[in-house]
PDB file of C-alpha atoms in Angstrom:
ATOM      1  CA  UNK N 277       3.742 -25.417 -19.402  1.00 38.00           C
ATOM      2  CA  UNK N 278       4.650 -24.642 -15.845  1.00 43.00           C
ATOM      3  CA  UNK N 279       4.984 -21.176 -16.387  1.00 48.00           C
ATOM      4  CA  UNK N 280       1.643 -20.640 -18.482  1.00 53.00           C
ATOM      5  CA  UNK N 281      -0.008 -22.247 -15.746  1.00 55.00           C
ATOM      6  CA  UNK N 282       1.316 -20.055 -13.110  1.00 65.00           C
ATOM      7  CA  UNK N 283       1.095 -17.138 -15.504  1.00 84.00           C
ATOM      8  CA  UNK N 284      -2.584 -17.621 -15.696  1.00 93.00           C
ATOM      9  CA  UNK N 285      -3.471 -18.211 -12.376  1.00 96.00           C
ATOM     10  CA  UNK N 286      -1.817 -15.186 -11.538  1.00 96.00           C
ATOM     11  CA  UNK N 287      -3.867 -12.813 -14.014  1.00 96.00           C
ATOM     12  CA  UNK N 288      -6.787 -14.042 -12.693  1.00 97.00           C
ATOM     13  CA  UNK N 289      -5.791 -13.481  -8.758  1.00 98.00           C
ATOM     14  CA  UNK N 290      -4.957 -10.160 -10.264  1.00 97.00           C
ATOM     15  CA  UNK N 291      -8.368  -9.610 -12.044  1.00 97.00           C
ATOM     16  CA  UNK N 292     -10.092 -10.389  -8.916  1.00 98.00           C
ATOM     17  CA  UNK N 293      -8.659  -8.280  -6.405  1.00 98.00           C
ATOM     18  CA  UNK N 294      -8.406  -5.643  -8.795  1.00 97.00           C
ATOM     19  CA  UNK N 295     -12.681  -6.591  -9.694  1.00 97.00           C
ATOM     20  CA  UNK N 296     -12.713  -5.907  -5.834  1.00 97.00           C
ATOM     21  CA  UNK N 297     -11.110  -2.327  -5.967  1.00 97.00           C
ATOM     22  CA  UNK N 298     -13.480  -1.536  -8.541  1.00 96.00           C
ATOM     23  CA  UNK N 299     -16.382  -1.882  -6.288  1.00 97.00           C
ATOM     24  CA  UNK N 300     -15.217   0.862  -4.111  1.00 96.00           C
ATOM     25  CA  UNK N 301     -17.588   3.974  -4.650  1.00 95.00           C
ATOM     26  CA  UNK N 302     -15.095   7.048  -3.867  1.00 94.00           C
ATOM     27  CA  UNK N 303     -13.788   7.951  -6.879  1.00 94.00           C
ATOM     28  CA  UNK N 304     -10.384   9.878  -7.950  1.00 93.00           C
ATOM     29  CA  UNK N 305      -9.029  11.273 -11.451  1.00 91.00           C
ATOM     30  CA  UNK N 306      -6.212  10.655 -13.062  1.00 88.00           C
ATOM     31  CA  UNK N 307      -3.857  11.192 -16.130  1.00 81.00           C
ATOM     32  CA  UNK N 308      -4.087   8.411 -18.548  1.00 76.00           C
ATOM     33  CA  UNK N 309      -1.735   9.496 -20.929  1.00 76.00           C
ATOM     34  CA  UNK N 310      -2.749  13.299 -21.181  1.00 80.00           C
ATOM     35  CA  UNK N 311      -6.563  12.327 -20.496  1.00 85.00           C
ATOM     36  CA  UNK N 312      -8.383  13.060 -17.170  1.00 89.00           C
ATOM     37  CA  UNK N 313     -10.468   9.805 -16.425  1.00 90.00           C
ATOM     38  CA  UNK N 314     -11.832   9.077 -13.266  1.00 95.00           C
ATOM     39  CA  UNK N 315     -11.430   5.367 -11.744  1.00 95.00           C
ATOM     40  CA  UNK N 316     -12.642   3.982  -8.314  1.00 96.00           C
ATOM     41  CA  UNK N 317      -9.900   5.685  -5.489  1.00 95.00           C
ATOM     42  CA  UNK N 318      -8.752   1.743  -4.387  1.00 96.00           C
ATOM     43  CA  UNK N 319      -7.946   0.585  -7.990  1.00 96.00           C
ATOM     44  CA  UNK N 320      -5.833   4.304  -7.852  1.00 95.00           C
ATOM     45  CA  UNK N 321      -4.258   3.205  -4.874  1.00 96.00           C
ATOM     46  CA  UNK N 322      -3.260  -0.717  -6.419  1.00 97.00           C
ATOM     47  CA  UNK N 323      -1.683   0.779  -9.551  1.00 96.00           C
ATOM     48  CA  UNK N 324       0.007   2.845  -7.394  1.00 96.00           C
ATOM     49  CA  UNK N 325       1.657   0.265  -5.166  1.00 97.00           C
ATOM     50  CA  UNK N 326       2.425  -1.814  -8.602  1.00 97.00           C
ATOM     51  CA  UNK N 327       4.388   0.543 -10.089  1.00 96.00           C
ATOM     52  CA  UNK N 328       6.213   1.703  -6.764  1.00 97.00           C
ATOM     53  CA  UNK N 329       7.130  -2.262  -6.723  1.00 97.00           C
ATOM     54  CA  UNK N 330       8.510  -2.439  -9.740  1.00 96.00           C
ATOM     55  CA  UNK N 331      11.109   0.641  -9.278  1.00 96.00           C
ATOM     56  CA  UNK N 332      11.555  -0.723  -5.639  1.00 97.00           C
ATOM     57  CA  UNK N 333      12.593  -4.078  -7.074  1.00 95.00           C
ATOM     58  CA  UNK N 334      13.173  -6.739 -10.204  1.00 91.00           C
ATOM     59  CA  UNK N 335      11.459  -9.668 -10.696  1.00 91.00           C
ATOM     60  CA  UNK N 336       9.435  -9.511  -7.639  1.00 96.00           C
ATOM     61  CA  UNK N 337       7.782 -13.381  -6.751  1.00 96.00           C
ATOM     62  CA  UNK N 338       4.085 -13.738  -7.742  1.00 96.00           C
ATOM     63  CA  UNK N 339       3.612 -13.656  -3.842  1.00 97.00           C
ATOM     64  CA  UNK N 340       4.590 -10.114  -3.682  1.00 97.00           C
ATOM     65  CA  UNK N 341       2.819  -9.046  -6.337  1.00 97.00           C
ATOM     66  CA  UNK N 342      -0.318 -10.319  -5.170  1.00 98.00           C
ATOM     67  CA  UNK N 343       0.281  -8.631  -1.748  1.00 98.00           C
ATOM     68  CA  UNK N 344       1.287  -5.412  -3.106  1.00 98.00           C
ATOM     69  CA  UNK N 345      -1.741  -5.549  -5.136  1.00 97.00           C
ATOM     70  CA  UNK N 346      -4.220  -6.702  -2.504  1.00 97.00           C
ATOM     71  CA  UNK N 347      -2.806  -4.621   0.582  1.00 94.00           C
ATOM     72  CA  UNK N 348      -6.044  -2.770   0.807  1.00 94.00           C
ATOM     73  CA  UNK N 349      -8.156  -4.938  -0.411  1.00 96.00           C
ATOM     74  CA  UNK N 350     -12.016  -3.455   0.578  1.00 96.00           C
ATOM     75  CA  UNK N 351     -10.413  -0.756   3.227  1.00 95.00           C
ATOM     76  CA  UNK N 352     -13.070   0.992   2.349  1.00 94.00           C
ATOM     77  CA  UNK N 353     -15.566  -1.351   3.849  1.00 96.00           C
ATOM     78  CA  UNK N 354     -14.326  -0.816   7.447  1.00 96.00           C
ATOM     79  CA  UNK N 355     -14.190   3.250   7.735  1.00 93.00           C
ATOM     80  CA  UNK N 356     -11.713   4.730  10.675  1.00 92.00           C
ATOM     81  CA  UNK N 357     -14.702   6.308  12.269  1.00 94.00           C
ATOM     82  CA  UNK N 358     -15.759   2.546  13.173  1.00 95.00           C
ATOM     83  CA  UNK N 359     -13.150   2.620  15.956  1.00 96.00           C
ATOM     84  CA  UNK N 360     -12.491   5.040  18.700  1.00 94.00           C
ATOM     85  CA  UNK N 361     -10.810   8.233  17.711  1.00 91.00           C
ATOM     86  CA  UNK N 362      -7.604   7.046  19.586  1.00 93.00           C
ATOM     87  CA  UNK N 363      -4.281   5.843  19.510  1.00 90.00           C
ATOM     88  CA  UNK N 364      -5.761   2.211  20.439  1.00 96.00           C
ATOM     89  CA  UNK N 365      -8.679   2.508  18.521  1.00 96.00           C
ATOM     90  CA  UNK N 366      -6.110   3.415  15.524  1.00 93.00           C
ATOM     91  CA  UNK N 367      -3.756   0.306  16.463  1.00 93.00           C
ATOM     92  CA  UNK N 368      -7.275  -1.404  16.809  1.00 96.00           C
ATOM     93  CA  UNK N 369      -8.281  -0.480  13.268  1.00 96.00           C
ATOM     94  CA  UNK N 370      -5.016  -0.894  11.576  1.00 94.00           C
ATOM     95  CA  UNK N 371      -4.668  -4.448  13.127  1.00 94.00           C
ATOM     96  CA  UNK N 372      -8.309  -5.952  12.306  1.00 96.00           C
ATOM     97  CA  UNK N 373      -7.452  -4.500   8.803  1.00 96.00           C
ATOM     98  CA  UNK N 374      -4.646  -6.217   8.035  1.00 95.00           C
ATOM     99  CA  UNK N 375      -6.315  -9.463   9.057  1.00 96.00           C
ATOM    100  CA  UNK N 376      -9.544  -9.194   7.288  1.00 97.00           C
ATOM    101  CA  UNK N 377      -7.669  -8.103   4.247  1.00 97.00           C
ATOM    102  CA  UNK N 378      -5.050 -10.898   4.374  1.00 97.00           C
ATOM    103  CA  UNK N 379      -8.161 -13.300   4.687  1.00 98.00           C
ATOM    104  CA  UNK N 380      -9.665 -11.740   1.608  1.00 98.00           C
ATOM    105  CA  UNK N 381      -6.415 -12.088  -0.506  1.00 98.00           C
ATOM    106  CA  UNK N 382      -5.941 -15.778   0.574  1.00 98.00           C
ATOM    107  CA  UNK N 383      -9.436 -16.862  -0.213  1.00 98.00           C
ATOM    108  CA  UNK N 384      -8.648 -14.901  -3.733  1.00 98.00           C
ATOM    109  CA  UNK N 385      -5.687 -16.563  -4.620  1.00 98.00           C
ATOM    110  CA  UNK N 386      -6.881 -20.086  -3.700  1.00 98.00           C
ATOM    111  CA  UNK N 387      -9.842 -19.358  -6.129  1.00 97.00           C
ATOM    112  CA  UNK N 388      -7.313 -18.580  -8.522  1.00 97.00           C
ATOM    113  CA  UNK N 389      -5.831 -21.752  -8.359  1.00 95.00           C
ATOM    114  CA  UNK N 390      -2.490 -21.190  -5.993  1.00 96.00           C
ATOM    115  CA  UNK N 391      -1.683 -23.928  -3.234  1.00 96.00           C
ATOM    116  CA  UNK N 392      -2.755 -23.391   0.329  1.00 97.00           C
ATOM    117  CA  UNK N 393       0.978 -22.459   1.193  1.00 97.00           C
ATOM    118  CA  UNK N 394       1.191 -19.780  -1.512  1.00 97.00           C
ATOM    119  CA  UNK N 395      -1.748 -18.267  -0.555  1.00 98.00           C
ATOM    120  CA  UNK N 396      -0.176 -18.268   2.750  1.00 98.00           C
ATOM    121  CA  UNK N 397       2.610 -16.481   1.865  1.00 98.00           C
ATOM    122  CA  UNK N 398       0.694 -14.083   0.336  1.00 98.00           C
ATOM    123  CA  UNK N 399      -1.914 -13.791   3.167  1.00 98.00           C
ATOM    124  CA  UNK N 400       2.076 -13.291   5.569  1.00 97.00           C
ATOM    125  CA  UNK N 401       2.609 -10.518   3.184  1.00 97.00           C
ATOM    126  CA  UNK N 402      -0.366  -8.931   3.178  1.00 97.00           C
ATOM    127  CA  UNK N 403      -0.467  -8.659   7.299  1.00 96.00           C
ATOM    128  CA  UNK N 404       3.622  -7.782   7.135  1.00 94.00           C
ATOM    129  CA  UNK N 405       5.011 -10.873   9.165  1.00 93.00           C
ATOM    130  CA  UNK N 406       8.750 -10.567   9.847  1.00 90.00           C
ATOM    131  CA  UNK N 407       9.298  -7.061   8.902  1.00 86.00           C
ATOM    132  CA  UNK N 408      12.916  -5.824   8.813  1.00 82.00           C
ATOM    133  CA  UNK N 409      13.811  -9.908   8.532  1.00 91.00           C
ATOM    134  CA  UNK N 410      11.794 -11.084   5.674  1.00 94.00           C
ATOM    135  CA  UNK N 411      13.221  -9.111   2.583  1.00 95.00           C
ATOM    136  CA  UNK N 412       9.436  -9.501   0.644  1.00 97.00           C
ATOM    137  CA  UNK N 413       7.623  -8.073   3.541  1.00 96.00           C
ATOM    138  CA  UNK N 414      10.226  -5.002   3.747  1.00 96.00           C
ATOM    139  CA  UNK N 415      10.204  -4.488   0.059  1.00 97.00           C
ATOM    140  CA  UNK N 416       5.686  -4.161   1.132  1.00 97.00           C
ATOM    141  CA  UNK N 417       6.490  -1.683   3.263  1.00 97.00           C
ATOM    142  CA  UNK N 418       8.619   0.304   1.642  1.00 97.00           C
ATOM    143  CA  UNK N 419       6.593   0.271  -1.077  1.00 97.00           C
ATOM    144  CA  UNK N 420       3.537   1.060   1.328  1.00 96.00           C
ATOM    145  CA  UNK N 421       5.408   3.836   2.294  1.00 96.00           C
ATOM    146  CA  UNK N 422       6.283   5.387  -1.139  1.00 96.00           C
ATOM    147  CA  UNK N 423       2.987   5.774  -2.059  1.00 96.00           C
ATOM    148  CA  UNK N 424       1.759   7.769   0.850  1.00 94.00           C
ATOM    149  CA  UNK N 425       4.345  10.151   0.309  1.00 93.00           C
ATOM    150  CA  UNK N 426       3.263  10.128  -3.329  1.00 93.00           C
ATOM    151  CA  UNK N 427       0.071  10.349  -3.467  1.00 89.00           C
ATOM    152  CA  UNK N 428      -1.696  10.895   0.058  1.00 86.00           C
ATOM    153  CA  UNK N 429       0.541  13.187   2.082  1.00 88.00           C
ATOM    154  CA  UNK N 430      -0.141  16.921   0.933  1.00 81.00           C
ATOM    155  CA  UNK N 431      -3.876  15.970   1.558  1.00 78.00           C
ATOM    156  CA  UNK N 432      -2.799  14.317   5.224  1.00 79.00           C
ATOM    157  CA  UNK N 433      -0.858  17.109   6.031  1.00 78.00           C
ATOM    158  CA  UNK N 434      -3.323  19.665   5.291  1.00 77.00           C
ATOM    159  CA  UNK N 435      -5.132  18.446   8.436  1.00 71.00           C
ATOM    160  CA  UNK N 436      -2.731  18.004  11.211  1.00 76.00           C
ATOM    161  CA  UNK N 437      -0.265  20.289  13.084  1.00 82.00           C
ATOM    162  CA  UNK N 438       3.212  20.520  11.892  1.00 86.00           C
ATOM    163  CA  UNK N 439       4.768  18.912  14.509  1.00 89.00           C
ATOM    164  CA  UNK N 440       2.815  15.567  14.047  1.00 86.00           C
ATOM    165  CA  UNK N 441       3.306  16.145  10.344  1.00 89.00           C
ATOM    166  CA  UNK N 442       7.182  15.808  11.724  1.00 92.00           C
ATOM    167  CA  UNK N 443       6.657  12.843  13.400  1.00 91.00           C
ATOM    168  CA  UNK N 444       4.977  10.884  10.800  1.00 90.00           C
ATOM    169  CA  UNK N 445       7.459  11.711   8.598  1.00 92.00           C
ATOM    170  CA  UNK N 446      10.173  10.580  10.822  1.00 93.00           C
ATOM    171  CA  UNK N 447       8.275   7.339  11.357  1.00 92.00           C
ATOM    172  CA  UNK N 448       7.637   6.842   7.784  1.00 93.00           C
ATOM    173  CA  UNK N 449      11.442   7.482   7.396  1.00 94.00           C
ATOM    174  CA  UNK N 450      12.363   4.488  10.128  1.00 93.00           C
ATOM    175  CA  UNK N 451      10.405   1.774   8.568  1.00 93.00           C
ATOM    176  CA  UNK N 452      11.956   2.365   5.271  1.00 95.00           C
ATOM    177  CA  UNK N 453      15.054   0.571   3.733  1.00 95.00           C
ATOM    178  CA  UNK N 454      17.928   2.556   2.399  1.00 95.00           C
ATOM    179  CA  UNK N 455      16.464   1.630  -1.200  1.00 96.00           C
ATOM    180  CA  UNK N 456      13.406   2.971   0.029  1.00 95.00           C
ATOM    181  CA  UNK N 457      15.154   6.063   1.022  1.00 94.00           C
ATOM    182  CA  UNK N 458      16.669   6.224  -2.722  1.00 94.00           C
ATOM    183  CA  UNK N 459      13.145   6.327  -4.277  1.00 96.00           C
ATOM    184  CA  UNK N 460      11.469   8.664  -1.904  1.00 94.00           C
ATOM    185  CA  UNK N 461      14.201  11.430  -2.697  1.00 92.00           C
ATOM    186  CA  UNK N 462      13.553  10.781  -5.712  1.00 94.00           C
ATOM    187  CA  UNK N 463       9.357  11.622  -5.547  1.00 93.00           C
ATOM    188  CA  UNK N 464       8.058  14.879  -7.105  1.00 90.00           C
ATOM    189  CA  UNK N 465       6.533  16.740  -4.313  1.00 87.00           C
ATOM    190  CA  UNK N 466       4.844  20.499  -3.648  1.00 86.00           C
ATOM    191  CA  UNK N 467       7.750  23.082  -2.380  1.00 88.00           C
ATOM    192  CA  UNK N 468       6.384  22.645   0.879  1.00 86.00           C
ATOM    193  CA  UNK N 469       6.058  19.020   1.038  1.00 86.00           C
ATOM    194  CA  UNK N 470       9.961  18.938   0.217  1.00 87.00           C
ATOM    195  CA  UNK N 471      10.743  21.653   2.685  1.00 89.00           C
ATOM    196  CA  UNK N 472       8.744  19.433   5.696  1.00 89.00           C
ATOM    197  CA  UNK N 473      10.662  16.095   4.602  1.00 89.00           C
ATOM    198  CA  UNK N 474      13.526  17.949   4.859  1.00 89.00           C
ATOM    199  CA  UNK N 475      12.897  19.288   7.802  1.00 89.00           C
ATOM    200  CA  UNK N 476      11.952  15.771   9.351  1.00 90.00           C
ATOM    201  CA  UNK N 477      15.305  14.747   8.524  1.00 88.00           C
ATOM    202  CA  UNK N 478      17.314  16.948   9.950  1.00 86.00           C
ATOM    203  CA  UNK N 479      15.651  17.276  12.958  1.00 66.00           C
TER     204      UNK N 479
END
């Protein structure tokens, strides 16, 4: 009975972050089994980051999975131009972000029926608390960081030099675990993309 009960509250924490992505307006297409269909980009993006989790990891806690879902939950609602086009207005960004979004995922999974300490944990999960000590919140990143190089770096690259492409890169690289590392070999990318990861690691 316990594990209907958790089962349940969990598909509907799920339903309503994911009834959340769908609100975003920008929209992207993808292949749903050999049919183009286009789906609202944030929902993209939460598939995404569900199906890097499970290849980064088995049986990951119902915390996790709510995090990884939720870890831009309404992004869209705060653009980057509403910050100073700096490195502290970036930090500044990035930071209020991960707050407001944490907030939003609590108040979710409290509606869903989870305890105020598991929607703790996930809110801890969503803002990346203890990274490089806390195994869940490494797993995040990681995961955070396979699907940029999936599915957002040839378009970020496109608009930056090639020596901050490097950086990033290198960056991206650091906060990853050697798992991590595994599955981003691993990633299907342009001829170029693979020759500037490459590079980045070797350099």
């Amino acid at each position: 009975m316990t594990t209907t009960a958790s089962s349940d509250r969990l598909t509907r924490a799920l339903t309503l972050i994911d009834e959340a992505h769908a609100q975003d307006s920008r929209r992207t297409t993808v292949d749903d089994n050999g049919t183009q269909t286009t789906i609202p980009y944030e929902l993209h993006y939460a598939n995404k980051m569900t199906k890097y989790l499970h290849k980064r990891t088995a049986n990951p806690s119902e915390p996790l999975q709510l995090a990884i879902r939720a870890q831009h939950l309404k992004r869209w609602e705060v653009p980057r131009d509403t910050y100073p086009a700096t490195k502290a207005g970036y930090y500044a960004w990035r930071t209020y972000l991960a707050k407001r979004q944490a907030e939003l995922a609590e108040r979710i999974c409290l509606e869903a029926g989870f305890s105020e300490g598991e929607a703790g944990r996930v809110a801890a999960l969503v803002r990346k608390e203890d990274l490089r000590r806390d195994e869940e919140t490494q797993v995040l990143e990681d995961v955070a960081c396979l699907v940029f190089l999936d599915d957002q770096f040839e378009e970020f690259e496109r608009g930056h030099d090639e020596e901050k492409i490097l950086g990033i890169l290198r960056k991206t690289w650091g906060k990853m675990s050697e798992r991590g590392h595994e599955l981003a070999l691993g990633i299907e990318m342009s001829e170029r993309t693979r020759g500037l990861v490459e590079k980045a690691l070797s350099g």
